[in-house]
mmCIF file of C-alpha atoms and ligand atoms in Angstrom:
data_model
loop_
_atom_site.group_PDB
_atom_site.id
_atom_site.type_symbol
_atom_site.label_atom_id
_atom_site.label_comp_id
_atom_site.label_asym_id
_atom_site.label_seq_id
_atom_site.Cartn_x
_atom_site.Cartn_y
_atom_site.Cartn_z
ATOM 1 C CA MET A 127 -36.738 -71.581 62.764
ATOM 2 C CA SER A 128 -36.382 -67.927 64.120
ATOM 3 C CA LEU A 129 -33.286 -66.083 63.420
ATOM 4 C CA ALA A 130 -31.500 -63.785 66.271
ATOM 5 C CA PHE A 131 -31.455 -60.243 65.454
ATOM 6 C CA ILE A 132 -28.404 -59.957 67.717
ATOM 7 C CA ASP A 133 -26.920 -63.200 68.755
ATOM 8 C CA LEU A 134 -25.331 -62.566 72.259
ATOM 9 C CA ALA A 135 -25.445 -66.333 73.032
ATOM 10 C CA ALA A 136 -22.852 -67.078 70.290
ATOM 11 C CA GLN A 137 -20.383 -64.749 71.442
ATOM 12 C CA GLN A 138 -20.896 -65.952 74.971
ATOM 13 C CA ARG A 139 -20.194 -69.837 73.677
ATOM 14 C CA ARG A 140 -16.846 -68.190 72.563
ATOM 15 C CA LEU A 141 -15.945 -66.609 75.532
ATOM 16 C CA LYS A 142 -17.537 -68.285 78.566
ATOM 17 C CA PRO A 143 -14.523 -69.697 80.186
ATOM 18 C CA ALA A 144 -12.616 -66.460 80.118
ATOM 19 C CA ILE A 145 -15.630 -64.183 81.430
ATOM 20 C CA ASP A 146 -16.415 -66.788 83.943
ATOM 21 C CA ALA A 147 -12.947 -66.780 85.515
ATOM 22 C CA ALA A 148 -12.797 -62.749 85.430
ATOM 23 C CA ILE A 149 -16.270 -62.926 87.327
ATOM 24 C CA ALA A 150 -15.108 -65.439 89.648
ATOM 25 C CA LYS A 151 -11.893 -62.947 90.266
ATOM 26 C CA VAL A 152 -14.048 -60.152 91.179
ATOM 27 C CA LEU A 153 -16.247 -62.101 93.474
ATOM 28 C CA ALA A 154 -13.122 -63.382 95.303
ATOM 29 C CA HIS A 155 -11.383 -59.872 95.955
ATOM 30 C CA GLY A 156 -14.774 -58.233 96.508
ATOM 31 C CA GLY A 157 -13.973 -54.855 95.198
ATOM 32 C CA TYR A 158 -17.198 -54.564 93.702
ATOM 33 C CA VAL A 159 -16.955 -50.747 92.889
ATOM 34 C CA MET A 160 -13.812 -49.164 91.511
ATOM 35 C CA GLY A 161 -12.135 -52.289 91.808
ATOM 36 C CA PRO A 162 -8.736 -52.797 89.786
ATOM 37 C CA GLU A 163 -10.576 -54.079 86.761
ATOM 38 C CA VAL A 164 -11.893 -50.674 86.422
ATOM 39 C CA ALA A 165 -8.676 -48.897 85.868
ATOM 40 C CA ALA A 166 -7.343 -51.995 83.827
ATOM 41 C CA PHE A 167 -10.335 -51.778 81.541
ATOM 42 C CA GLU A 168 -9.951 -47.777 81.195
ATOM 43 C CA LYS A 169 -6.336 -48.249 80.147
ATOM 44 C CA ALA A 170 -6.827 -50.897 77.603
ATOM 45 C CA LEU A 171 -9.729 -49.076 76.173
ATOM 46 C CA ALA A 172 -7.737 -45.783 76.073
ATOM 47 C CA ASP A 173 -5.006 -48.125 74.024
ATOM 48 C CA PHE A 174 -7.367 -49.431 71.857
ATOM 49 C CA GLY A 175 -8.880 -46.022 70.944
ATOM 50 C CA GLY A 176 -5.146 -44.944 70.059
ATOM 51 C CA VAL A 177 -5.502 -42.021 72.970
ATOM 52 C CA GLY A 178 -4.173 -41.732 76.147
ATOM 53 C CA ARG A 179 -7.064 -41.240 78.538
ATOM 54 C CA ALA A 180 -10.367 -42.929 79.098
ATOM 55 C CA LEU A 181 -12.787 -42.535 81.799
ATOM 56 C CA SER A 182 -15.697 -45.349 82.323
ATOM 57 C CA CYS A 183 -19.042 -44.481 83.870
ATOM 58 C CA ALA A 184 -22.450 -46.183 84.254
ATOM 59 C CA ASN A 185 -23.665 -45.781 80.819
ATOM 60 C CA GLY A 186 -23.497 -44.085 77.201
ATOM 61 C CA THR A 187 -25.763 -41.165 77.977
ATOM 62 C CA ASP A 188 -23.700 -40.114 81.202
ATOM 63 C CA ALA A 189 -20.835 -40.377 79.004
ATOM 64 C CA LEU A 190 -22.199 -37.518 76.762
ATOM 65 C CA VAL A 191 -23.257 -35.539 79.515
ATOM 66 C CA LEU A 192 -19.816 -35.624 81.469
ATOM 67 C CA PRO A 193 -17.983 -33.505 78.896
ATOM 68 C CA LEU A 194 -20.799 -30.936 78.576
ATOM 69 C CA GLN A 195 -20.466 -30.500 82.482
ATOM 70 C CA ALA A 196 -16.456 -30.572 82.531
ATOM 71 C CA TRP A 197 -16.656 -27.685 79.740
ATOM 72 C CA GLY A 198 -19.358 -25.751 81.628
ATOM 73 C CA VAL A 199 -21.616 -25.655 78.743
ATOM 74 C CA GLY A 200 -25.259 -24.384 80.272
ATOM 75 C CA PRO A 201 -28.251 -21.877 79.704
ATOM 76 C CA GLY A 202 -27.746 -19.942 76.485
ATOM 77 C CA ASP A 203 -25.628 -22.262 74.623
ATOM 78 C CA ALA A 204 -26.364 -23.994 71.505
ATOM 79 C CA VAL A 205 -25.267 -27.799 71.026
ATOM 80 C CA PHE A 206 -25.670 -28.860 67.413
ATOM 81 C CA CYS A 207 -26.562 -32.590 66.785
ATOM 82 C CA PRO A 208 -28.382 -34.632 64.273
ATOM 83 C CA SER A 209 -32.401 -35.296 64.874
ATOM 84 C CA PHE A 210 -31.769 -38.935 63.292
ATOM 85 C CA THR A 211 -30.238 -40.702 66.338
ATOM 86 C CA PHE A 212 -31.202 -42.207 69.533
ATOM 87 C CA THR A 213 -32.859 -39.755 72.348
ATOM 88 C CA ALA A 214 -29.643 -39.692 74.575
ATOM 89 C CA THR A 215 -27.730 -37.555 71.998
ATOM 90 C CA PRO A 216 -30.247 -34.502 72.398
ATOM 91 C CA GLU A 217 -31.777 -35.552 75.958
ATOM 92 C CA ILE A 218 -28.219 -34.624 77.713
ATOM 93 C CA VAL A 219 -28.386 -31.067 76.625
ATOM 94 C CA PRO A 220 -31.423 -29.713 78.448
ATOM 95 C CA TRP A 221 -30.124 -31.514 81.499
ATOM 96 C CA VAL A 222 -27.162 -28.695 81.624
ATOM 97 C CA GLY A 223 -29.711 -26.049 80.725
ATOM 98 C CA ALA A 224 -28.515 -25.662 77.103
ATOM 99 C CA THR A 225 -30.495 -26.112 73.822
ATOM 100 C CA PRO A 226 -30.124 -28.379 71.420
ATOM 101 C CA VAL A 227 -30.036 -27.481 67.445
ATOM 102 C CA PHE A 228 -30.941 -30.147 65.267
ATOM 103 C CA VAL A 229 -28.882 -30.502 61.922
ATOM 104 C CA ASP A 230 -30.097 -32.519 58.845
ATOM 105 C CA ILE A 231 -28.062 -35.660 57.748
ATOM 106 C CA LEU A 232 -26.473 -37.054 54.516
ATOM 107 C CA SER A 233 -28.577 -39.018 52.147
ATOM 108 C CA ASP A 234 -26.209 -41.855 51.793
ATOM 109 C CA THR A 235 -24.682 -42.134 55.262
ATOM 110 C CA PHE A 236 -27.464 -41.094 57.602
ATOM 111 C CA ASN A 237 -24.554 -38.928 59.508
ATOM 112 C CA ILE A 238 -24.513 -35.187 60.098
ATOM 113 C CA ASP A 239 -24.144 -33.372 57.016
ATOM 114 C CA PRO A 240 -21.191 -30.919 57.234
ATOM 115 C CA ALA A 241 -22.910 -28.363 54.856
ATOM 116 C CA ALA A 242 -26.144 -28.239 57.039
ATOM 117 C CA LEU A 243 -24.180 -27.894 59.990
ATOM 118 C CA GLU A 244 -22.211 -24.821 58.885
ATOM 119 C CA ALA A 245 -25.609 -23.141 57.904
ATOM 120 C CA ALA A 246 -27.288 -24.029 61.386
ATOM 121 C CA ILE A 247 -24.357 -22.357 63.189
ATOM 122 C CA GLU A 248 -24.526 -19.486 60.737
ATOM 123 C CA SER A 249 -28.540 -19.056 61.489
ATOM 124 C CA ILE A 250 -27.867 -19.265 65.112
ATOM 125 C CA LYS A 251 -25.307 -16.785 65.122
ATOM 126 C CA ALA A 252 -27.317 -14.523 63.015
ATOM 127 C CA GLU A 253 -30.341 -14.688 65.238
ATOM 128 C CA GLY A 254 -28.003 -13.661 68.164
ATOM 129 C CA LYS A 255 -30.294 -15.534 71.002
ATOM 130 C CA LEU A 256 -27.885 -18.741 71.754
ATOM 131 C CA THR A 257 -23.926 -18.944 71.528
ATOM 132 C CA PRO A 258 -22.815 -21.960 69.716
ATOM 133 C CA LYS A 259 -20.683 -24.100 72.004
ATOM 134 C CA VAL A 260 -20.628 -27.788 70.904
ATOM 135 C CA VAL A 261 -21.224 -30.371 67.912
ATOM 136 C CA ILE A 262 -22.251 -33.799 68.900
ATOM 137 C CA ALA A 263 -21.823 -35.775 65.806
ATOM 138 C CA VAL A 264 -22.997 -39.469 65.987
ATOM 139 C CA ASP A 265 -21.369 -42.509 64.561
ATOM 140 C CA LEU A 266 -24.932 -43.948 63.377
ATOM 141 C CA PHE A 267 -25.244 -47.385 62.873
ATOM 142 C CA GLY A 268 -21.619 -47.996 63.309
ATOM 143 C CA GLN A 269 -19.727 -45.717 60.717
ATOM 144 C CA PRO A 270 -17.665 -42.629 61.473
ATOM 145 C CA ALA A 271 -19.142 -39.195 60.786
ATOM 146 C CA ASP A 272 -17.291 -36.827 58.462
ATOM 147 C CA TYR A 273 -14.650 -35.767 60.864
ATOM 148 C CA PRO A 274 -12.569 -33.813 58.944
ATOM 149 C CA ALA A 275 -14.793 -31.681 57.338
ATOM 150 C CA ILE A 276 -16.509 -31.270 60.931
ATOM 151 C CA ARG A 277 -13.546 -30.518 62.771
ATOM 152 C CA ALA A 278 -12.824 -27.844 60.374
ATOM 153 C CA ILE A 279 -16.012 -26.183 61.083
ATOM 154 C CA CYS A 280 -15.608 -26.494 64.707
ATOM 155 C CA ASP A 281 -12.312 -24.734 64.355
ATOM 156 C CA ARG A 282 -13.421 -21.918 62.344
ATOM 157 C CA HIS A 283 -16.533 -21.053 64.780
ATOM 158 C CA GLY A 284 -14.531 -22.102 67.702
ATOM 159 C CA LEU A 285 -16.793 -24.812 68.970
ATOM 160 C CA LYS A 286 -15.970 -28.205 70.931
ATOM 161 C CA LEU A 287 -16.635 -31.697 69.123
ATOM 162 C CA ILE A 288 -17.991 -34.772 70.693
ATOM 163 C CA ALA A 289 -18.053 -38.100 68.661
ATOM 164 C CA ASP A 290 -21.054 -39.749 70.034
ATOM 165 C CA SER A 291 -19.758 -43.228 69.227
ATOM 166 C CA ALA A 292 -22.142 -45.391 71.248
ATOM 167 C CA GLN A 293 -23.043 -47.309 68.132
ATOM 168 C CA GLY A 294 -19.798 -46.931 66.194
ATOM 169 C CA PHE A 295 -17.006 -47.235 69.131
ATOM 170 C CA GLY A 296 -14.241 -49.091 67.305
ATOM 171 C CA CYS A 297 -14.934 -47.473 63.643
ATOM 172 C CA THR A 298 -12.096 -45.571 61.979
ATOM 173 C CA LEU A 299 -11.630 -43.291 59.318
ATOM 174 C CA SER A 300 -8.289 -43.340 57.083
ATOM 175 C CA GLY A 301 -7.200 -45.654 59.828
ATOM 176 C CA ARG A 302 -7.903 -43.238 62.866
ATOM 177 C CA HIS A 303 -10.497 -43.426 65.516
ATOM 178 C CA PRO A 304 -12.911 -40.428 66.051
ATOM 179 C CA ILE A 305 -11.048 -39.049 68.812
ATOM 180 C CA ALA A 306 -8.380 -38.093 66.484
ATOM 181 C CA TRP A 307 -10.585 -35.426 65.502
ATOM 182 C CA ALA A 308 -12.850 -34.985 68.389
ATOM 183 C CA ASP A 309 -12.458 -33.314 71.864
ATOM 184 C CA ALA A 310 -14.226 -36.270 73.627
ATOM 185 C CA ALA A 311 -15.346 -39.504 71.950
ATOM 186 C CA THR A 312 -18.194 -41.270 73.846
ATOM 187 C CA THR A 313 -19.631 -44.945 73.740
ATOM 188 C CA SER A 314 -22.179 -47.282 75.247
ATOM 189 C CA PHE A 315 -21.597 -50.751 76.519
ATOM 190 C CA PHE A 316 -25.315 -51.734 76.465
ATOM 191 C CA PRO A 317 -25.422 -55.316 75.763
ATOM 192 C CA ALA A 318 -26.413 -55.180 72.010
ATOM 193 C CA LYS A 319 -23.761 -52.662 71.429
ATOM 194 C CA PRO A 320 -20.931 -53.814 69.206
ATOM 195 C CA LEU A 321 -18.665 -53.632 72.622
ATOM 196 C CA GLY A 322 -21.307 -54.356 74.918
ATOM 197 C CA CYS A 323 -21.254 -55.993 78.544
ATOM 198 C CA TYR A 324 -23.851 -57.620 80.555
ATOM 199 C CA GLY A 325 -25.707 -54.597 81.758
ATOM 200 C CA ASP A 326 -25.230 -50.960 81.346
ATOM 201 C CA GLY A 327 -22.181 -49.007 80.931
ATOM 202 C CA GLY A 328 -20.374 -46.433 79.233
ATOM 203 C CA ALA A 329 -16.991 -44.391 78.694
ATOM 204 C CA VAL A 330 -15.566 -41.333 77.313
ATOM 205 C CA LEU A 331 -11.997 -40.873 75.744
ATOM 206 C CA THR A 332 -10.187 -37.549 75.791
ATOM 207 C CA LYS A 333 -6.992 -36.186 74.971
ATOM 208 C CA SER A 334 -7.044 -33.865 78.205
ATOM 209 C CA ASP A 335 -5.793 -34.640 81.219
ATOM 210 C CA ALA A 336 -7.575 -31.624 82.802
ATOM 211 C CA ASP A 337 -10.649 -32.644 81.095
ATOM 212 C CA ARG A 338 -10.540 -36.240 82.608
ATOM 213 C CA GLU A 339 -10.119 -34.905 85.877
ATOM 214 C CA ARG A 340 -13.042 -32.798 85.761
ATOM 215 C CA MET A 341 -15.315 -35.507 84.246
ATOM 216 C CA ASP A 342 -14.124 -37.906 86.953
ATOM 217 C CA SER A 343 -15.078 -35.341 89.767
ATOM 218 C CA PHE A 344 -18.703 -34.987 87.844
ATOM 219 C CA ARG A 345 -18.736 -38.934 87.709
ATOM 220 C CA VAL A 346 -18.263 -39.319 91.547
ATOM 221 C CA HIS A 347 -20.786 -36.290 93.080
ATOM 222 C CA GLY A 348 -18.398 -33.605 92.039
ATOM 223 C CA LYS A 349 -15.398 -34.910 94.422
ATOM 224 C CA ALA A 350 -12.239 -32.794 94.828
ATOM 225 C CA THR A 351 -9.906 -32.890 91.882
ATOM 226 C CA ARG A 352 -6.099 -32.928 92.625
ATOM 227 C CA SER A 353 -6.130 -29.212 91.466
ATOM 228 C CA ASP A 354 -9.045 -28.197 93.661
ATOM 229 C CA ILE A 355 -7.212 -29.422 96.821
ATOM 230 C CA GLU A 356 -3.690 -28.077 95.753
ATOM 231 C CA GLY A 357 -2.203 -26.382 98.946
ATOM 232 C CA VAL A 358 -5.453 -26.911 100.683
ATOM 233 C CA THR A 359 -5.133 -28.126 104.438
ATOM 234 C CA PHE A 360 -7.849 -30.618 105.727
ATOM 235 C CA ASP A 361 -7.961 -33.721 108.281
ATOM 236 C CA HIS A 362 -10.617 -35.819 106.366
ATOM 237 C CA ASP A 363 -10.891 -37.858 103.322
ATOM 238 C CA PRO A 364 -10.825 -35.736 100.215
ATOM 239 C CA LYS A 365 -13.676 -37.748 98.672
ATOM 240 C CA TYR A 366 -15.849 -35.843 100.977
ATOM 241 C CA PHE A 367 -14.648 -32.534 99.687
ATOM 242 C CA ASN A 368 -17.522 -31.478 97.030
ATOM 243 C CA PHE A 369 -16.638 -28.819 94.577
ATOM 244 C CA ARG A 370 -19.308 -29.119 92.226
ATOM 245 C CA ILE A 371 -22.947 -30.939 91.766
ATOM 246 C CA GLY A 372 -22.088 -34.112 90.130
ATOM 247 C CA ARG A 373 -23.770 -37.560 89.817
ATOM 248 C CA ASN A 374 -23.073 -41.279 90.629
ATOM 249 C CA SER A 375 -22.156 -42.827 87.177
ATOM 250 C CA ARG A 376 -19.363 -45.477 88.128
ATOM 251 C CA LEU A 377 -19.010 -48.529 85.908
ATOM 252 C CA ASP A 378 -19.418 -51.854 87.920
ATOM 253 C CA THR A 379 -16.229 -53.816 88.426
ATOM 254 C CA LEU A 380 -18.086 -56.881 87.275
ATOM 255 C CA GLN A 381 -18.791 -55.153 84.058
ATOM 256 C CA ALA A 382 -15.134 -53.784 83.612
ATOM 257 C CA ALA A 383 -13.940 -57.357 84.034
ATOM 258 C CA ILE A 384 -16.323 -58.651 81.437
ATOM 259 C CA LEU A 385 -15.608 -55.947 78.897
ATOM 260 C CA ILE A 386 -11.861 -56.583 79.369
ATOM 261 C CA GLU A 387 -12.452 -60.213 77.922
ATOM 262 C CA LYS A 388 -14.607 -58.747 75.157
ATOM 263 C CA LEU A 389 -12.301 -56.282 74.207
ATOM 264 C CA ILE A 390 -9.473 -58.929 73.450
ATOM 265 C CA VAL A 391 -11.758 -60.242 70.552
ATOM 266 C CA PHE A 392 -13.220 -57.118 69.319
ATOM 267 C CA ALA A 393 -11.039 -56.349 66.689
ATOM 268 C CA ASP A 394 -11.528 -60.106 65.129
ATOM 269 C CA GLU A 395 -15.245 -59.326 65.701
ATOM 270 C CA ILE A 396 -15.175 -56.200 63.633
ATOM 271 C CA GLU A 397 -13.664 -58.138 60.784
ATOM 272 C CA ALA A 398 -16.430 -60.841 61.040
ATOM 273 C CA ARG A 399 -19.024 -57.777 61.010
ATOM 274 C CA ASN A 400 -17.566 -56.514 57.757
ATOM 275 C CA ARG A 401 -17.547 -59.885 55.969
ATOM 276 C CA VAL A 402 -21.473 -60.033 56.798
ATOM 277 C CA ALA A 403 -21.846 -56.567 55.814
ATOM 278 C CA ASP A 404 -19.982 -57.222 52.554
ATOM 279 C CA ARG A 405 -21.946 -60.501 51.920
ATOM 280 C CA TYR A 406 -25.457 -58.651 52.380
ATOM 281 C CA ALA A 407 -24.119 -55.913 50.070
ATOM 282 C CA ALA A 408 -23.490 -58.412 47.279
ATOM 283 C CA GLY A 409 -26.869 -60.303 47.804
ATOM 284 C CA LEU A 410 -29.138 -57.483 48.153
ATOM 285 C CA GLN A 411 -27.927 -55.559 45.175
ATOM 286 C CA GLY A 412 -30.962 -54.992 42.922
ATOM 287 C CA HIS A 413 -33.835 -55.965 45.418
ATOM 288 C CA VAL A 414 -33.707 -52.886 47.677
ATOM 289 C CA LEU A 415 -33.605 -49.081 47.160
ATOM 290 C CA ALA A 416 -30.402 -48.746 48.915
ATOM 291 C CA THR A 417 -27.649 -51.020 50.905
ATOM 292 C CA PRO A 418 -25.532 -49.036 53.176
ATOM 293 C CA ALA A 419 -22.872 -46.554 51.679
ATOM 294 C CA VAL A 420 -19.730 -46.022 54.039
ATOM 295 C CA ILE A 421 -17.965 -42.895 53.850
ATOM 296 C CA ASP A 422 -14.696 -42.842 52.007
ATOM 297 C CA GLY A 423 -11.690 -44.250 54.012
ATOM 298 C CA GLY A 424 -14.092 -45.319 56.692
ATOM 299 C CA VAL A 425 -14.524 -48.682 58.466
ATOM 300 C CA SER A 426 -17.981 -49.242 60.104
ATOM 301 C CA VAL A 427 -18.456 -51.708 63.122
ATOM 302 C CA TRP A 428 -21.882 -52.147 61.801
ATOM 303 C CA ALA A 429 -24.055 -51.709 64.975
ATOM 304 C CA GLN A 430 -26.861 -52.159 62.447
ATOM 305 C CA TYR A 431 -27.123 -53.151 58.834
ATOM 306 C CA THR A 432 -29.727 -50.714 57.665
ATOM 307 C CA ILE A 433 -30.993 -50.702 54.138
ATOM 308 C CA GLU A 434 -33.778 -48.612 52.656
ATOM 309 C CA HIS A 435 -36.827 -50.157 50.891
ATOM 310 C CA ALA A 436 -40.203 -48.288 49.436
ATOM 311 C CA ASP A 437 -42.435 -50.812 51.266
ATOM 312 C CA ARG A 438 -40.645 -50.819 54.524
ATOM 313 C CA ASP A 439 -43.500 -52.015 56.662
ATOM 314 C CA GLY A 440 -44.687 -54.512 54.112
ATOM 315 C CA LEU A 441 -41.311 -55.996 54.063
ATOM 316 C CA ALA A 442 -40.892 -56.204 57.926
ATOM 317 C CA ALA A 443 -44.196 -58.141 57.868
ATOM 318 C CA HIS A 444 -42.915 -60.609 55.172
ATOM 319 C CA LEU A 445 -39.764 -61.117 57.022
ATOM 320 C CA ARG A 446 -41.561 -61.570 60.526
ATOM 321 C CA ALA A 447 -43.612 -64.575 58.635
ATOM 322 C CA GLN A 448 -40.673 -66.372 57.869
ATOM 323 C CA GLY A 449 -39.005 -66.085 61.392
ATOM 324 C CA ILE A 450 -36.797 -63.095 60.634
ATOM 325 C CA PRO A 451 -36.588 -60.317 62.955
ATOM 326 C CA SER A 452 -36.040 -56.708 61.720
ATOM 327 C CA ALA A 453 -36.047 -53.299 63.415
ATOM 328 C CA VAL A 454 -36.803 -49.442 62.575
ATOM 329 C CA TYR A 455 -34.187 -47.125 63.645
ATOM 330 C CA TYR A 456 -35.494 -44.499 64.075
ATOM 331 C CA PRO A 457 -39.174 -44.405 63.025
ATOM 332 C CA ILE A 458 -39.651 -40.614 64.678
ATOM 333 C CA PRO A 459 -37.008 -38.362 64.282
ATOM 334 C CA MET A 460 -36.236 -36.487 67.637
ATOM 335 C CA HIS A 461 -37.455 -33.202 66.194
ATOM 336 C CA LYS A 462 -40.920 -34.856 65.909
ATOM 337 C CA GLN A 463 -41.168 -35.999 69.503
ATOM 338 C CA GLY A 464 -43.186 -34.058 71.784
ATOM 339 C CA PRO A 465 -40.427 -32.912 74.192
ATOM 340 C CA TYR A 466 -37.963 -31.835 71.688
ATOM 341 C CA ALA A 467 -40.331 -30.333 69.026
ATOM 342 C CA GLY A 468 -39.628 -26.780 70.117
ATOM 343 C CA PHE A 469 -35.768 -26.833 69.833
ATOM 344 C CA PRO A 470 -34.316 -24.895 67.001
ATOM 345 C CA GLN A 471 -34.101 -26.751 63.550
ATOM 346 C CA PRO A 472 -32.697 -23.724 61.663
ATOM 347 C CA ASN A 473 -32.881 -25.080 58.067
ATOM 348 C CA GLY A 474 -35.495 -27.862 58.147
ATOM 349 C CA LEU A 475 -34.631 -31.476 58.411
ATOM 350 C CA PRO A 476 -36.130 -33.087 54.817
ATOM 351 C CA VAL A 477 -33.321 -35.899 54.643
ATOM 352 C CA THR A 478 -34.022 -36.943 58.189
ATOM 353 C CA GLU A 479 -37.938 -36.988 57.670
ATOM 354 C CA ALA A 480 -37.627 -38.885 54.545
ATOM 355 C CA LYS A 481 -35.127 -41.438 55.733
ATOM 356 C CA ALA A 482 -37.564 -42.293 58.656
ATOM 357 C CA GLU A 483 -40.061 -43.587 56.027
ATOM 358 C CA THR A 484 -37.571 -45.887 54.304
ATOM 359 C CA VAL A 485 -35.109 -47.509 56.749
ATOM 360 C CA ILE A 486 -35.145 -51.028 58.178
ATOM 361 C CA SER A 487 -32.403 -52.767 59.933
ATOM 362 C CA LEU A 488 -31.698 -56.421 59.130
ATOM 363 C CA PRO A 489 -30.034 -59.190 61.673
ATOM 364 C CA MET A 490 -26.389 -58.320 62.107
ATOM 365 C CA HIS A 491 -23.510 -59.745 64.579
ATOM 366 C CA PRO A 492 -20.135 -61.151 64.136
ATOM 367 C CA TYR A 493 -21.474 -64.936 64.430
ATOM 368 C CA LEU A 494 -24.248 -64.609 61.585
ATOM 369 C CA GLU A 495 -23.760 -67.877 59.702
ATOM 370 C CA PRO A 496 -23.829 -67.352 55.737
ATOM 371 C CA ALA A 497 -26.634 -69.909 55.705
ATOM 372 C CA ASP A 498 -28.739 -67.801 57.584
ATOM 373 C CA GLN A 499 -27.879 -64.816 56.237
ATOM 374 C CA ASP A 500 -28.680 -66.238 52.641
ATOM 375 C CA ARG A 501 -32.230 -66.917 54.029
ATOM 376 C CA VAL A 502 -32.607 -63.332 54.807
ATOM 377 C CA ILE A 503 -31.124 -62.215 51.522
ATOM 378 C CA ALA A 504 -33.587 -64.814 49.594
ATOM 379 C CA ALA A 505 -36.531 -63.363 51.675
ATOM 380 C CA ILE A 506 -35.816 -59.826 50.701
ATOM 381 C CA ALA A 507 -35.283 -60.876 47.030
ATOM 382 C CA GLY A 508 -38.598 -62.681 47.002
ATOM 383 C CA TYR A 509 -40.751 -59.829 48.585
ATOM 384 C CA LYS A 510 -42.673 -58.535 45.661
ATOM 385 C CA GLY A 511 -44.523 -56.125 47.901
HETATM 386 C C1 PLP B 1506 -26.408 -42.874 69.429
HETATM 387 C C2 PLP B 1506 -26.508 -43.237 70.884
HETATM 388 N N1 PLP B 1506 -26.071 -42.507 71.748
HETATM 389 C C3 PLP B 1506 -26.362 -42.650 73.207
HETATM 390 C C4 PLP B 1506 -26.858 -43.753 73.449
HETATM 391 C C5 PLP B 1506 -26.792 -44.121 75.027
HETATM 392 O O1 PLP B 1506 -26.355 -45.323 75.683
HETATM 393 P P1 PLP B 1506 -26.981 -45.795 76.982
HETATM 394 O O2 PLP B 1506 -28.030 -46.673 76.601
HETATM 395 O O3 PLP B 1506 -25.953 -46.753 77.282
HETATM 396 O O4 PLP B 1506 -27.106 -44.580 77.885
HETATM 397 C C6 PLP B 1506 -27.318 -44.739 72.465
HETATM 398 C C7 PLP B 1506 -28.023 -45.967 73.128
HETATM 399 O O5 PLP B 1506 -28.449 -46.683 72.377
HETATM 400 C C8 PLP B 1506 -27.008 -44.334 71.291
HETATM 401 O O6 PLP B 1506 -27.471 -45.349 70.339
#
């Protein structure tokens, strides 16, 4: 029998009555766009993240561009980010006319290497063509980047920090969420993400009322903010007052209603994911090049359980033959992709390039049964390559 890589049906069995009721409520009140569930979900999300403000939006990609727009990042500005990530991380940088600068990762956690980051900033400054403005750290595969070190570097160089927590929303470091260090933390509610909805969705957490207000404007076609119209008299709906060029990036009310129910069980699911990860780590020891290392004091939400194997492709075929799915995130780093190859990569990306050859992700979700996990472990232990 084939295993699921991510079993959304198992979660649905647990939540179906609550989600059905939440959907029925939205259908009854008919507020499909910006209905009451959107604000209620934003409040619940902000509380979960331990921060005062959250802004929902249409997807995790828009969530990344909204802070750049709010901060006025544009042509001539450098935005530092890893190359070992999903396309969305660097993709939004040229959207605002700025330049992504690729930084290498740490060999054990796959997250941005603070020493390489500082070296890249120094190189860009020395070259004098671009102005360093923002760092985007990614919580790859679910675990927090080294935020204390990255924040210190950002402070030394006067840079803003975004935590791209699309894969890591809910992760903590010393008990704190990435927004404790970042100026904005973003997430995606793509269905397969640890906190996913039944379609596309995203959100930004922020500590700043002014940033939230500006991002809200960019989210809705550049509509007037309260401060835009302070003292201005007009006789029409303020939403037809456009102060900047924005986009349409609202989270659907139905998705917000679904997410409210999913958020209620999220902490419990994170614990379950960690039990699954612990069982993998114990069972796979000695059978693979590396099981995942989590940063000291960190708690991962395990968006992926990613091991390293010398014959990754052979192992994938061996697993497939036994009905066990696997996936490679990411086979081609961003700086090797055509549209991104010309962007700066100041000191090379040797760790990124090596990891792209060895990583392979295994079935991972909170409802993975021990017997099914043991099947995966036995199949890997039995692979002689
Ligand atoms: C690291 C990272 N950032 C951003 C995104 C973009 O999220 P979305 O697909 O919701 O636009 C993803 C989605 O996979 C991601 O993995």
